[in-house]
Coordinates of C-alpha atoms and ligand atoms in Angstrom, one line a residue:
M8 CA -1.6 23.3 7.4
T9 CA -2.6 25.4 10.3
T10 CA -0.3 25.1 13.2
T11 CA 0.1 26.6 16.6
A12 CA 3.5 25.0 17.1
A13 CA 6.1 26.9 19.0
A14 CA 8.6 28.9 16.9
P15 CA 11.1 26.5 15.4
A16 CA 14.1 26.2 17.7
P17 CA 17.6 25.8 16.3
N18 CA 18.8 22.2 16.4
F19 CA 21.9 20.5 15.0
I20 CA 20.0 19.0 12.1
R21 CA 18.5 22.4 11.1
Q22 CA 22.0 23.7 11.3
I23 CA 23.5 21.0 9.1
I24 CA 20.8 21.6 6.5
A25 CA 21.3 25.3 6.6
E26 CA 25.0 24.9 6.0
D27 CA 24.4 22.4 3.2
L28 CA 22.1 24.9 1.5
K29 CA 24.6 27.7 1.9
A30 CA 27.2 25.5 0.2
N31 CA 24.7 24.6 -2.5
K32 CA 25.2 20.9 -1.7
N33 CA 22.6 18.7 -3.5
D34 CA 22.0 21.7 -5.8
G35 CA 20.1 23.3 -2.9
R36 CA 17.5 20.5 -2.6
V37 CA 16.3 19.1 0.6
V38 CA 14.7 15.7 0.4
T39 CA 13.9 13.8 3.6
R40 CA 11.9 10.7 4.2
F41 CA 10.0 8.9 7.0
P42 CA 10.6 5.2 6.6
P43 CA 8.3 3.1 8.8
E44 CA 8.3 -0.7 8.7
P45 CA 4.6 -1.7 8.4
N46 CA 4.8 -4.1 11.3
G47 CA 2.7 -2.2 13.8
Y48 CA 0.9 1.0 14.5
L49 CA 2.9 4.3 14.8
H50 CA 3.6 5.6 18.3
I51 CA 4.5 9.0 19.7
G52 CA 8.2 8.2 19.1
H53 CA 7.4 7.9 15.4
A54 CA 5.6 11.2 15.7
K55 CA 8.8 12.9 16.6
S56 CA 10.5 11.5 13.5
I57 CA 7.5 12.4 11.3
C58 CA 7.4 16.0 12.6
L59 CA 11.2 16.3 12.2
N60 CA 11.4 15.0 8.7
F61 CA 8.3 16.7 7.3
T62 CA 9.0 20.0 9.1
L63 CA 12.7 20.1 7.9
A64 CA 11.5 19.6 4.3
A65 CA 8.7 22.1 4.5
E66 CA 11.0 24.8 6.1
N67 CA 13.4 24.4 3.2
R68 CA 11.0 24.2 0.4
G69 CA 11.9 20.5 0.1
V70 CA 9.8 17.3 0.1
C71 CA 9.5 14.5 2.5
H72 CA 8.8 11.0 1.2
L73 CA 6.7 8.4 3.0
R74 CA 8.5 5.1 2.3
F75 CA 7.4 1.8 3.7
D76 CA 10.4 -0.3 4.6
D77 CA 8.6 -3.5 3.7
T78 CA 11.4 -6.0 3.5
N79 CA 10.2 -8.4 6.1
P80 CA 7.1 -10.1 4.8
T81 CA 6.4 -12.3 7.8
K82 CA 5.6 -9.4 10.1
E83 CA 4.1 -6.9 7.8
E84 CA 0.5 -6.3 6.9
V85 CA -1.7 -4.1 4.8
E86 CA -3.6 -3.0 7.9
Y87 CA -0.4 -1.4 9.2
V88 CA 0.3 0.3 5.9
E89 CA -3.2 1.9 5.9
S90 CA -3.0 2.9 9.6
I91 CA 0.4 4.5 9.1
K92 CA -0.9 6.6 6.2
A93 CA -3.9 7.7 8.2
D94 CA -1.8 8.6 11.2
V95 CA 0.7 10.7 9.2
R96 CA -2.1 12.5 7.5
W97 CA -4.0 13.1 10.7
L98 CA -0.8 14.6 12.2
G99 CA -1.2 17.2 9.5
F100 CA 1.5 16.1 7.0
D101 CA 1.3 15.5 3.3
W102 CA 3.6 13.4 1.2
G103 CA 1.9 14.5 -2.0
D104 CA 2.8 11.9 -4.7
K105 CA 5.9 10.8 -2.8
L106 CA 4.6 7.5 -1.5
F107 CA 7.1 4.7 -1.9
F108 CA 7.7 1.1 -0.9
A109 CA 11.1 -0.6 -0.6
S110 CA 9.4 -3.5 -2.3
D111 CA 9.1 -1.4 -5.4
Y112 CA 12.9 -1.6 -5.7
F113 CA 13.3 -5.3 -5.2
A114 CA 14.3 -5.8 -8.9
Q115 CA 16.8 -3.0 -8.8
L116 CA 18.2 -4.2 -5.4
Y117 CA 18.6 -7.6 -6.9
R118 CA 20.6 -6.1 -9.9
Y119 CA 22.7 -4.2 -7.5
A120 CA 23.5 -7.4 -5.6
V121 CA 24.5 -9.1 -8.8
Q122 CA 26.8 -6.2 -9.5
L123 CA 28.4 -6.5 -6.0
I124 CA 29.0 -10.2 -6.6
K125 CA 30.6 -9.4 -10.0
N126 CA 32.8 -6.9 -8.4
G127 CA 33.9 -9.4 -5.8
K128 CA 32.2 -7.5 -3.0
A129 CA 29.6 -10.1 -2.1
Y130 CA 29.5 -13.8 -1.8
V131 CA 27.0 -16.6 -1.1
C132 CA 27.6 -18.1 2.3
S133 CA 26.3 -21.5 3.2
L134 CA 27.0 -21.5 7.0
T135 CA 23.9 -22.0 9.1
P136 CA 22.6 -19.0 10.9
E137 CA 24.0 -20.3 14.1
E138 CA 27.5 -20.8 12.5
I139 CA 27.3 -17.3 11.1
R140 CA 26.8 -16.0 14.6
Q141 CA 29.7 -18.0 16.0
Y142 CA 32.0 -16.8 13.2
R143 CA 31.0 -13.2 13.8
G144 CA 33.1 -12.9 17.0
T145 CA 32.3 -10.4 19.7
L146 CA 33.0 -6.9 20.7
T147 CA 36.4 -8.0 22.1
E148 CA 37.2 -10.8 19.6
P149 CA 37.5 -10.4 15.9
G150 CA 35.4 -12.6 13.7
R151 CA 36.6 -15.4 11.4
D152 CA 36.3 -15.6 7.7
S153 CA 33.5 -17.8 6.4
P154 CA 34.9 -20.9 4.6
Y155 CA 32.7 -19.7 1.7
R156 CA 34.2 -16.3 1.5
N157 CA 36.5 -17.0 -1.4
R158 CA 33.9 -18.7 -3.6
P159 CA 34.6 -17.8 -7.3
V160 CA 32.4 -15.1 -8.7
A161 CA 30.8 -17.5 -11.2
E162 CA 29.8 -19.9 -8.4
N163 CA 28.3 -17.0 -6.4
L164 CA 26.4 -15.7 -9.4
D165 CA 25.0 -19.2 -10.0
L166 CA 24.1 -19.8 -6.4
F167 CA 22.5 -16.4 -6.0
A168 CA 20.4 -16.9 -9.1
R169 CA 19.3 -20.3 -7.8
M170 CA 18.5 -18.8 -4.4
R171 CA 16.2 -16.3 -6.2
A172 CA 14.7 -19.2 -8.3
G173 CA 13.6 -20.9 -5.2
E174 CA 15.9 -24.0 -5.4
F175 CA 16.9 -23.9 -1.8
P176 CA 15.1 -24.0 1.5
D177 CA 15.0 -21.1 4.0
G178 CA 18.3 -20.7 5.7
A179 CA 20.4 -22.8 3.3
H180 CA 22.4 -19.8 2.0
V181 CA 22.6 -16.1 2.4
L182 CA 24.3 -13.4 0.4
R183 CA 26.9 -11.5 2.4
A184 CA 29.0 -8.4 1.8
G185 CA 32.7 -9.2 1.8
I186 CA 34.0 -6.4 4.0
D187 CA 36.1 -7.1 7.0
M188 CA 35.6 -9.9 9.6
A189 CA 38.2 -8.2 11.9
S190 CA 36.5 -4.8 11.9
P191 CA 35.9 -3.4 15.3
N192 CA 32.4 -2.5 14.1
L193 CA 30.3 -5.7 14.1
N194 CA 28.1 -4.3 11.4
M195 CA 31.0 -4.4 9.0
R196 CA 31.9 -8.1 9.6
D197 CA 30.5 -9.4 6.3
P198 CA 26.8 -8.5 7.0
V199 CA 24.1 -10.5 5.4
L200 CA 22.5 -8.7 2.5
Y201 CA 19.9 -11.3 1.4
R202 CA 18.2 -14.2 3.0
I203 CA 15.9 -16.9 1.6
L204 CA 12.4 -16.6 2.9
K205 CA 9.6 -18.5 1.3
A206 CA 6.9 -16.1 2.4
S207 CA 4.3 -14.2 0.6
H208 CA 4.7 -10.4 0.6
H209 CA 1.7 -8.1 1.0
R210 CA 2.6 -6.3 -2.2
T211 CA 4.8 -8.6 -4.3
G212 CA 3.0 -11.8 -3.5
D213 CA 5.1 -14.8 -4.3
N214 CA 7.4 -13.1 -6.8
W215 CA 10.3 -13.3 -4.5
C216 CA 11.6 -15.9 -2.1
I217 CA 14.8 -13.9 -1.2
Y218 CA 14.4 -10.7 0.6
P219 CA 17.0 -7.9 1.2
M220 CA 18.1 -7.0 4.7
Y221 CA 17.3 -3.6 6.1
D222 CA 20.9 -2.5 6.2
Y223 CA 21.1 -3.2 2.5
A224 CA 17.7 -2.0 1.3
H225 CA 17.7 1.2 3.3
P226 CA 20.7 3.1 1.9
L227 CA 19.8 2.0 -1.6
S228 CA 16.2 3.1 -1.3
D229 CA 17.4 6.4 0.0
A230 CA 19.8 6.8 -2.9
I231 CA 17.3 5.7 -5.6
E232 CA 14.8 8.3 -4.3
G233 CA 17.5 11.1 -4.2
I234 CA 17.1 11.6 -0.4
T235 CA 19.5 14.3 0.7
H236 CA 19.4 13.9 4.4
S237 CA 18.6 10.5 5.8
I238 CA 17.6 11.1 9.4
C239 CA 17.4 8.2 11.8
T240 CA 17.8 7.4 15.5
L241 CA 21.1 7.0 17.3
E242 CA 21.1 3.2 17.4
F243 CA 21.9 3.4 13.7
E244 CA 25.1 5.4 14.2
D245 CA 27.1 2.2 14.1
H246 CA 25.4 1.2 10.9
R247 CA 26.5 4.4 9.1
P248 CA 29.8 3.0 7.9
L249 CA 27.9 0.1 6.3
Y250 CA 25.3 2.6 4.9
D251 CA 28.2 4.5 3.2
W252 CA 30.1 1.4 2.2
I253 CA 27.1 0.0 0.2
L254 CA 26.6 3.3 -1.6
D255 CA 30.3 3.6 -2.3
Q256 CA 30.4 0.2 -4.1
L257 CA 27.5 0.8 -6.5
P258 CA 26.7 3.3 -9.3
V259 CA 23.8 4.8 -7.3
P260 CA 22.3 8.1 -8.5
S261 CA 23.0 9.9 -5.2
H262 CA 24.8 9.4 -1.9
P263 CA 22.5 10.7 0.9
Q264 CA 23.9 11.8 4.3
Q265 CA 22.8 9.8 7.3
I266 CA 22.3 11.9 10.4
E267 CA 21.4 10.4 13.7
F268 CA 19.4 11.9 16.6
A269 CA 18.3 10.7 20.0
R270 CA 15.0 8.8 20.0
L271 CA 12.1 9.9 22.1
N272 CA 11.6 7.9 25.3
L273 CA 8.6 8.8 27.4
S274 CA 8.1 8.0 31.1
Y275 CA 5.4 5.4 32.1
T276 CA 5.4 4.1 28.5
V277 CA 7.0 1.5 26.4
M278 CA 7.6 2.4 22.8
S279 CA 8.8 -0.7 20.9
K280 CA 6.2 -2.0 18.4
R281 CA 7.1 -5.5 19.5
K282 CA 6.1 -4.7 23.1
L283 CA 3.0 -2.8 22.1
L284 CA 2.0 -5.8 20.0
K285 CA 2.4 -7.9 23.1
L286 CA 0.1 -5.7 25.1
V287 CA -2.5 -6.1 22.3
N288 CA -2.0 -9.8 21.9
E289 CA -2.1 -10.5 25.7
G290 CA -5.4 -8.6 25.9
L291 CA -4.0 -6.1 28.4
V292 CA -5.4 -3.3 26.2
S293 CA -8.4 -3.4 23.9
G294 CA -6.3 -2.9 20.7
W295 CA -3.6 -0.8 19.1
D296 CA -6.0 2.2 19.4
D297 CA -6.8 1.7 23.1
P298 CA -6.8 5.2 24.5
R299 CA -4.1 4.2 27.0
M300 CA -1.7 3.2 24.2
P301 CA 1.2 5.5 23.2
T302 CA 0.1 5.0 19.6
I303 CA -1.1 7.8 17.4
A304 CA -4.3 5.9 16.9
G305 CA -4.7 5.5 20.7
M306 CA -4.0 9.2 21.3
R307 CA -6.4 10.3 18.6
R308 CA -9.1 8.1 20.2
R309 CA -8.3 9.5 23.6
G310 CA -8.8 13.1 22.3
Y311 CA -5.2 14.3 21.9
T312 CA -5.1 16.8 19.0
P313 CA -2.5 16.9 16.1
A314 CA -1.6 20.4 17.2
A315 CA -0.8 19.2 20.7
I316 CA 1.4 16.4 19.5
R317 CA 3.2 18.6 17.0
N318 CA 3.8 21.2 19.6
F319 CA 5.1 18.5 22.0
C320 CA 7.5 17.3 19.3
E321 CA 8.8 20.8 18.7
R322 CA 9.2 21.5 22.4
I323 CA 11.2 18.4 23.3
G324 CA 13.8 19.4 20.6
V325 CA 16.2 17.3 18.7
G326 CA 19.5 16.3 20.3
R327 CA 22.1 13.6 20.3
R328 CA 21.9 12.4 23.8
D329 CA 19.3 9.8 24.9
N330 CA 16.9 10.9 27.6
T331 CA 13.4 10.3 28.9
V332 CA 10.7 12.9 28.6
D333 CA 8.2 13.2 31.3
L334 CA 4.7 12.1 30.2
A335 CA 3.4 15.2 32.1
L336 CA 4.9 17.4 29.4
L337 CA 2.9 15.7 26.7
E338 CA -0.2 16.1 28.9
Y339 CA 0.6 19.7 29.4
C340 CA 0.7 20.3 25.6
V341 CA -2.6 18.5 25.3
R342 CA -4.2 20.7 28.0
E343 CA -2.7 23.8 26.5
D344 CA -4.4 23.1 23.1
L345 CA -7.7 21.9 24.5
N346 CA -8.0 24.8 26.8
K347 CA -8.2 27.1 23.8
H348 CA -10.7 25.0 21.8
A349 CA -12.8 22.7 23.9
P350 CA -16.2 24.1 25.0
R351 CA -16.9 23.9 28.7
V352 CA -19.9 21.8 29.6
M353 CA -21.3 20.3 32.8
A354 CA -21.2 16.6 33.4
V355 CA -21.7 14.7 36.6
L356 CA -19.7 11.6 36.7
R357 CA -20.8 10.1 40.0
P358 CA -24.3 11.5 40.5
L359 CA -25.9 12.4 43.8
K360 CA -29.6 13.4 43.6
V361 CA -30.5 16.9 45.0
V362 CA -34.1 18.0 45.5
I363 CA -34.7 21.8 45.8
E364 CA -37.7 21.8 48.1
N365 CA -38.8 25.4 47.5
Y366 CA -38.4 25.3 43.7
P367 CA -41.7 24.9 41.8
E368 CA -42.5 21.3 40.7
E369 CA -43.1 22.0 37.0
L370 CA -40.8 24.9 36.4
V371 CA -37.8 24.5 34.0
E372 CA -35.6 27.6 33.6
E373 CA -33.1 28.1 30.9
L374 CA -29.9 29.6 32.3
D375 CA -27.1 31.2 30.4
A376 CA -23.7 29.4 30.5
V377 CA -20.4 30.5 29.0
N378 CA -18.9 28.1 26.4
N379 CA -15.3 29.1 26.9
P380 CA -14.1 31.9 29.2
E381 CA -10.8 31.8 27.2
D382 CA -12.6 32.7 24.0
P383 CA -15.7 34.9 24.0
N384 CA -16.3 34.1 20.4
M385 CA -17.4 30.7 21.4
G386 CA -20.6 32.3 22.9
T387 CA -23.0 31.0 25.4
R388 CA -25.6 28.3 25.6
R389 CA -28.7 27.7 27.7
V390 CA -28.8 24.9 30.3
P391 CA -32.0 23.8 32.0
F392 CA -32.5 24.1 35.7
S393 CA -35.3 22.4 37.7
R394 CA -36.3 21.1 41.0
V395 CA -34.4 17.8 40.8
L396 CA -30.7 17.9 40.0
Y397 CA -27.6 15.8 40.2
I398 CA -24.3 17.0 41.7
E399 CA -21.0 15.2 42.1
R400 CA -21.1 12.7 44.9
E401 CA -17.7 13.9 46.1
D402 CA -19.0 17.4 46.4
F403 CA -20.9 16.5 49.5
L404 CA -19.7 15.3 52.9
E405 CA -22.0 14.8 55.8
D406 CA -19.2 15.4 58.3
P407 CA -16.8 17.7 56.4
P408 CA -13.2 18.0 57.6
K409 CA -11.5 21.4 57.8
K410 CA -10.8 22.9 54.4
F411 CA -13.6 21.0 52.7
Y412 CA -15.6 24.0 51.5
R413 CA -18.2 22.2 49.3
L414 CA -21.7 21.1 50.3
A415 CA -22.4 19.8 53.8
P416 CA -25.5 19.9 56.0
G417 CA -26.5 23.5 56.8
R418 CA -24.0 24.9 54.3
E419 CA -24.6 27.1 51.3
V420 CA -22.8 26.8 47.9
R421 CA -23.2 28.2 44.4
L422 CA -24.4 26.1 41.5
R423 CA -22.5 27.3 38.5
Y424 CA -24.5 29.7 36.3
A425 CA -27.6 29.1 38.6
Y426 CA -28.4 29.8 42.2
F427 CA -27.1 29.5 45.8
I428 CA -28.4 26.4 47.4
K429 CA -28.4 25.3 51.0
C430 CA -28.4 21.7 52.3
V431 CA -31.3 21.3 54.7
G432 CA -31.6 17.5 54.9
V433 CA -30.1 14.2 54.0
V434 CA -31.9 11.0 52.9
K435 CA -30.1 7.8 53.5
D436 CA -30.5 4.2 52.4
E437 CA -31.9 2.5 55.5
A438 CA -30.0 -0.7 54.9
T439 CA -26.5 0.7 54.1
G440 CA -26.6 4.2 55.6
E441 CA -25.4 5.6 52.3
V442 CA -26.5 9.1 51.4
V443 CA -28.8 8.8 48.5
E444 CA -30.4 12.2 48.2
L445 CA -29.9 15.7 49.5
R446 CA -32.8 18.1 50.4
C447 CA -31.9 21.7 49.6
T448 CA -33.4 25.1 49.4
Y449 CA -32.5 27.8 46.9
D450 CA -32.4 31.5 47.1
P451 CA -34.3 32.9 44.1
E452 CA -32.5 36.2 44.5
T453 CA -29.1 34.6 43.5
R454 CA -30.0 33.8 40.0
G455 CA -26.9 33.9 37.8
G456 CA -24.8 33.0 40.9
Y457 CA -24.5 36.2 42.9
A458 CA -26.3 37.4 46.0
P459 CA -27.6 40.9 45.9
D460 CA -26.8 41.2 49.6
G461 CA -23.2 40.5 48.9
R462 CA -22.9 37.3 50.9
Q463 CA -20.3 34.9 49.7
V464 CA -20.0 31.2 49.4
K465 CA -16.8 29.2 49.3
A466 CA -17.6 26.7 46.6
T467 CA -19.1 26.6 43.1
L468 CA -20.3 23.2 42.0
H469 CA -21.3 21.8 38.6
W470 CA -24.6 20.1 38.3
V471 CA -27.2 18.8 35.7
S472 CA -30.9 18.9 35.7
A473 CA -32.1 15.4 36.3
A474 CA -35.0 15.3 33.8
Q475 CA -33.1 16.7 30.9
A476 CA -29.7 15.2 31.5
G477 CA -28.5 12.5 29.2
P478 CA -26.9 9.2 30.3
A479 CA -23.3 8.4 29.4
E480 CA -20.5 6.0 30.1
V481 CA -17.3 7.7 31.0
R482 CA -13.9 6.0 30.9
L483 CA -11.1 7.4 33.1
Y484 CA -7.6 6.6 32.2
D485 CA -4.4 6.5 34.2
R486 CA -0.9 5.7 33.2
L487 CA -0.5 2.3 31.6
F488 CA 2.5 1.4 33.7
T489 CA 3.2 1.8 37.4
K490 CA 6.9 2.4 36.8
P491 CA 8.5 5.4 35.2
N492 CA 10.6 3.0 33.1
P493 CA 8.9 -0.3 32.7
D494 CA 11.9 -1.6 30.8
E495 CA 14.5 -0.8 33.4
D496 CA 14.4 -4.1 35.4
K497 CA 16.1 -6.6 33.2
D498 CA 14.9 -9.5 35.4
A499 CA 11.2 -8.6 35.2
D500 CA 8.9 -8.7 32.3
F501 CA 7.6 -5.2 31.5
L502 CA 4.1 -6.7 31.5
S503 CA 4.3 -7.2 35.2
F504 CA 4.3 -3.4 35.6
V505 CA 1.1 -2.8 33.8
N506 CA -1.1 -0.5 36.0
P507 CA -4.1 -2.6 37.0
N508 CA -6.0 0.6 37.6
S509 CA -5.3 2.3 34.3
L510 CA -8.9 2.1 33.3
E511 CA -11.9 3.0 35.4
T512 CA -15.4 2.8 33.8
L513 CA -18.2 4.9 35.1
T514 CA -21.6 3.9 33.8
S515 CA -24.2 6.1 35.4
C516 CA -22.8 9.6 34.4
R517 CA -25.2 12.4 33.5
L518 CA -24.5 15.0 30.9
E519 CA -26.1 18.3 30.2
P520 CA -28.5 17.9 27.2
G521 CA -27.4 18.1 23.6
L522 CA -23.9 16.9 24.2
A523 CA -23.1 13.7 22.4
G524 CA -21.6 14.4 19.1
A525 CA -21.6 18.1 19.3
G526 CA -18.5 20.3 19.7
P527 CA -15.5 20.1 17.4
A528 CA -14.5 16.4 17.2
G529 CA -16.6 15.8 20.3
L530 CA -14.0 17.4 22.6
Y531 CA -15.1 19.1 25.8
Q532 CA -14.0 20.3 29.1
F533 CA -16.2 18.8 31.7
E534 CA -16.1 21.6 34.2
R535 CA -13.9 20.9 37.2
Q536 CA -13.2 17.4 35.8
G537 CA -10.9 17.5 32.9
Y538 CA -11.0 17.2 29.1
F539 CA -13.2 14.5 27.6
C540 CA -14.0 13.3 24.1
V541 CA -16.6 11.2 22.5
D542 CA -15.3 7.7 21.9
T543 CA -15.7 7.2 18.2
K544 CA -15.7 3.5 18.3
D545 CA -17.9 2.5 21.2
S546 CA -20.5 5.3 21.2
A547 CA -24.0 4.9 20.0
P548 CA -26.3 8.0 19.5
S549 CA -28.5 6.9 22.5
A550 CA -25.6 5.6 24.6
P551 CA -22.6 7.9 24.3
V552 CA -19.2 6.9 25.6
F553 CA -16.7 9.5 26.6
N554 CA -12.9 9.1 27.2
R555 CA -11.1 11.3 29.7
T556 CA -8.4 12.8 27.5
V557 CA -6.5 14.5 30.4
T558 CA -7.3 15.8 33.8
L559 CA -7.4 19.5 34.4
K560 CA -4.3 19.5 36.5
D561 CA -1.7 16.9 36.9
P562 CA -2.4 15.0 40.1
W563 CA 0.8 13.1 39.8
A564 CA 2.9 16.3 39.8
K565 CA 1.4 17.2 43.1
L566 CA 2.0 13.7 44.5
M567 CA 5.6 13.8 43.4
Q568 CA 6.1 17.2 45.1
A569 CA 4.6 15.8 48.3
A570 CA 6.7 12.7 48.2
P571 CA 9.7 12.7 50.5
K572 CA 12.9 13.4 48.6
Ligands
ATP787 P1 10.1 0.3 17.2 O1 11.4 0.1 17.9 O2 9.1 1.0 17.9 O3 9.6 -1.0 16.5 P2 11.3 1.0 14.8 O4 12.5 1.9 14.7 O5 11.6 -0.4 14.5 O6 10.5 1.3 16.0 P3 10.4 1.9 12.2 O7 9.1 1.6 11.6 O8 11.6 1.2 11.7 O9 10.2 1.5 13.7 O10 10.6 3.4 12.4 C1 10.4 4.4 11.4 C2 11.2 5.6 11.8 O11 10.8 6.1 13.1 C3 12.7 5.3 11.9 O12 13.4 6.3 11.2 C4 13.0 5.4 13.3 O13 14.3 5.8 13.6 C5 11.9 6.4 13.9 N1 11.6 6.1 15.2 C6 11.2 4.9 15.8 N2 11.1 5.1 17.1 C7 11.4 6.3 17.4 C8 11.5 7.1 18.7 N3 11.2 6.5 19.8 N4 11.9 8.4 18.6 C9 12.2 8.9 17.4 N5 12.1 8.3 16.2 C10 11.8 7.0 16.2
MG788 MG1 13.0 -0.3 12.6

C-alpha cells in the first residue's frame, strides 16, 4: 500500500496495544476486526473505524478481519456486502483470507446458547415485546423479574429447541440471559439473546428461524476468531459488562478486550445508515453513491481519493470525547492530495464567446501549457488557440466596480499561456440586452503571456478555443444540509434541512480538447475553478459529465470569517 498519510500520532489505543505487547499479552498477537452490518453503504465514519483497525493491525504485524455482522436478515442484502468489500479495498486495505460472517457461527452460537440454558444462565421468556419493555424498568427504577425467569432447565431446553424448529410464530418467545433485573445498567437486565424471526437470510436461507441479537453474537464472534482488541464506538461502553459477562459464562477460545473510542461526527452531514437510506428512498439524492452523500461510494464518485480520506482519518485522531469535525478539514485533505496529483487543464463552465478581430481566420496555434506547476515531471501539453474563443462569463463586466480587475471594455488582460487581449467591443442580444459576444484584439508580441515592453495586466483568465473545445456537463455540489448539525433540532425532521441548492448542473461547458477520460482516474484541476473528476456512471465518450470534487478555496471559511461574531 502506498500512503502519504501523516506520521502516526500516539493515541490511547496505540498505547494500550503497545503495553499489551510489552507484557506479551495474547502471546504478542494483535488481531482486530471491522464488523459492519450489511444494511447500507459505508460512510466516512466507518472509514475512521476501518483506518483505525487495519492500521493498528498493520503497525503491529497483526491482522484485521473483515466480519459481516449479519444477524438481522430483514435489513441486510448481498448488494451491501459487495459494496462494503469494494469500499474497504478501495480505501487501500486488505483482509487477506480473513473474511468472516457472523452467520457462519450460527450453529456454534446456538450450541453456546444451549449451554447457557443448561448452566441456568438463560431462559425462555414468553412475555410479549411490549411486556418485556415494561418489565425492564427505567434508568431510575429497577426492572422486575419475568414470570418465566425460573422456568426449569428442561422446559427451557425444550422450548428453545422448538423455537429453533419453527413451532412458534415471531414474537411468541425469546431467549434471555438471566443476569440481574435490578442492575443499574439496563443492558444487564436479562437482555434478549435470541428472537424468533421467520425471515430468509441472504446467506443461510431458511435454515434458521431464530436469530441471535447483536450483543450476544458480537462478543462470541470476536472470541471465536481470536480477536485481541475489539475496538468499537463509545455508545457500546455500557454494553461492555454484557460483552464480558457472555464471554465469562462460556468456554470460549479467547476473551477479547473491548475498547471504545469517540465516533466521527462531521458538520453538515448525517451519518446514520438509517438516515442515509431515507435520503435515498425519498429521492433527495440519486442513490447511495450520489456525490453529495458522505458514503465512501459517494466520495469516490465525487473524486475524493483514498489517500485523502486516510489522511483525514489519521489527522482527526482517536479520542474518547465526542466531537464534531468540520467538513472543511476533510475538504482540505482532499485539496492537499489532489494538488499534488491532478493535472491542470482549462475548462470554461459558463462560456462567453470572444472573437479576436486581428487574429487570422484560419490560423490555429498550439501553445505550451504546464500540466502541474507543483510537479515538473508531469510535463507540458499543447493547447490550441484561434480567432474564436470562450472565456468564463463571470470574467467580464461591462461596468466593472472597483477591484474587479478582469475583462471590461477597453481593458487588457492575459489569456493563460497565450496572449494579452483587449476588449474593443460588446455584442448584445437585442431583445434581452444580454452580452453575447466580446470583440477583442490581441498583441502578437505577448505570445506566452508576457509583454516585451514590460507592461503589466492585472488578471489572467482561462479560456478554450471554440472550434476545438469539447462539450461537457458539469455538476457543482454544495453541502447537502443547510445546518451544521441537521440532527440537533429534536422537533424538526433532518430532511427539512436538506440544502435545495446542493446540486447545480451546468450543461453548456467547454473543455480543452482531449480531456474526457484522460488523467489518472479522470481527476483534474480546472484552472481557477476547482478540482473535477469524470463521473464514471453518467459519462458517455461523446458526452462527458464532470463532478466538482472540491473548490480551490473554501468559500464557506471566508463567509464564516466575514459573519458577525
Ligand atoms: P450507523 O449508525 O451509521 O448505522 P452502525 O454503527 O450501525 O452505523 P455498523 O455497520 O454496525 O454501523 O458499524 C461498523 C463499525 O463501524 C462499528 O464498529 C462501528 O462502531 C463503526 N462506526 C460506525 N459509525 C462510526 C462513526 N461515525 N465513527 C467511527 N466509527 C463508526
Ligand atoms: Mg451497528
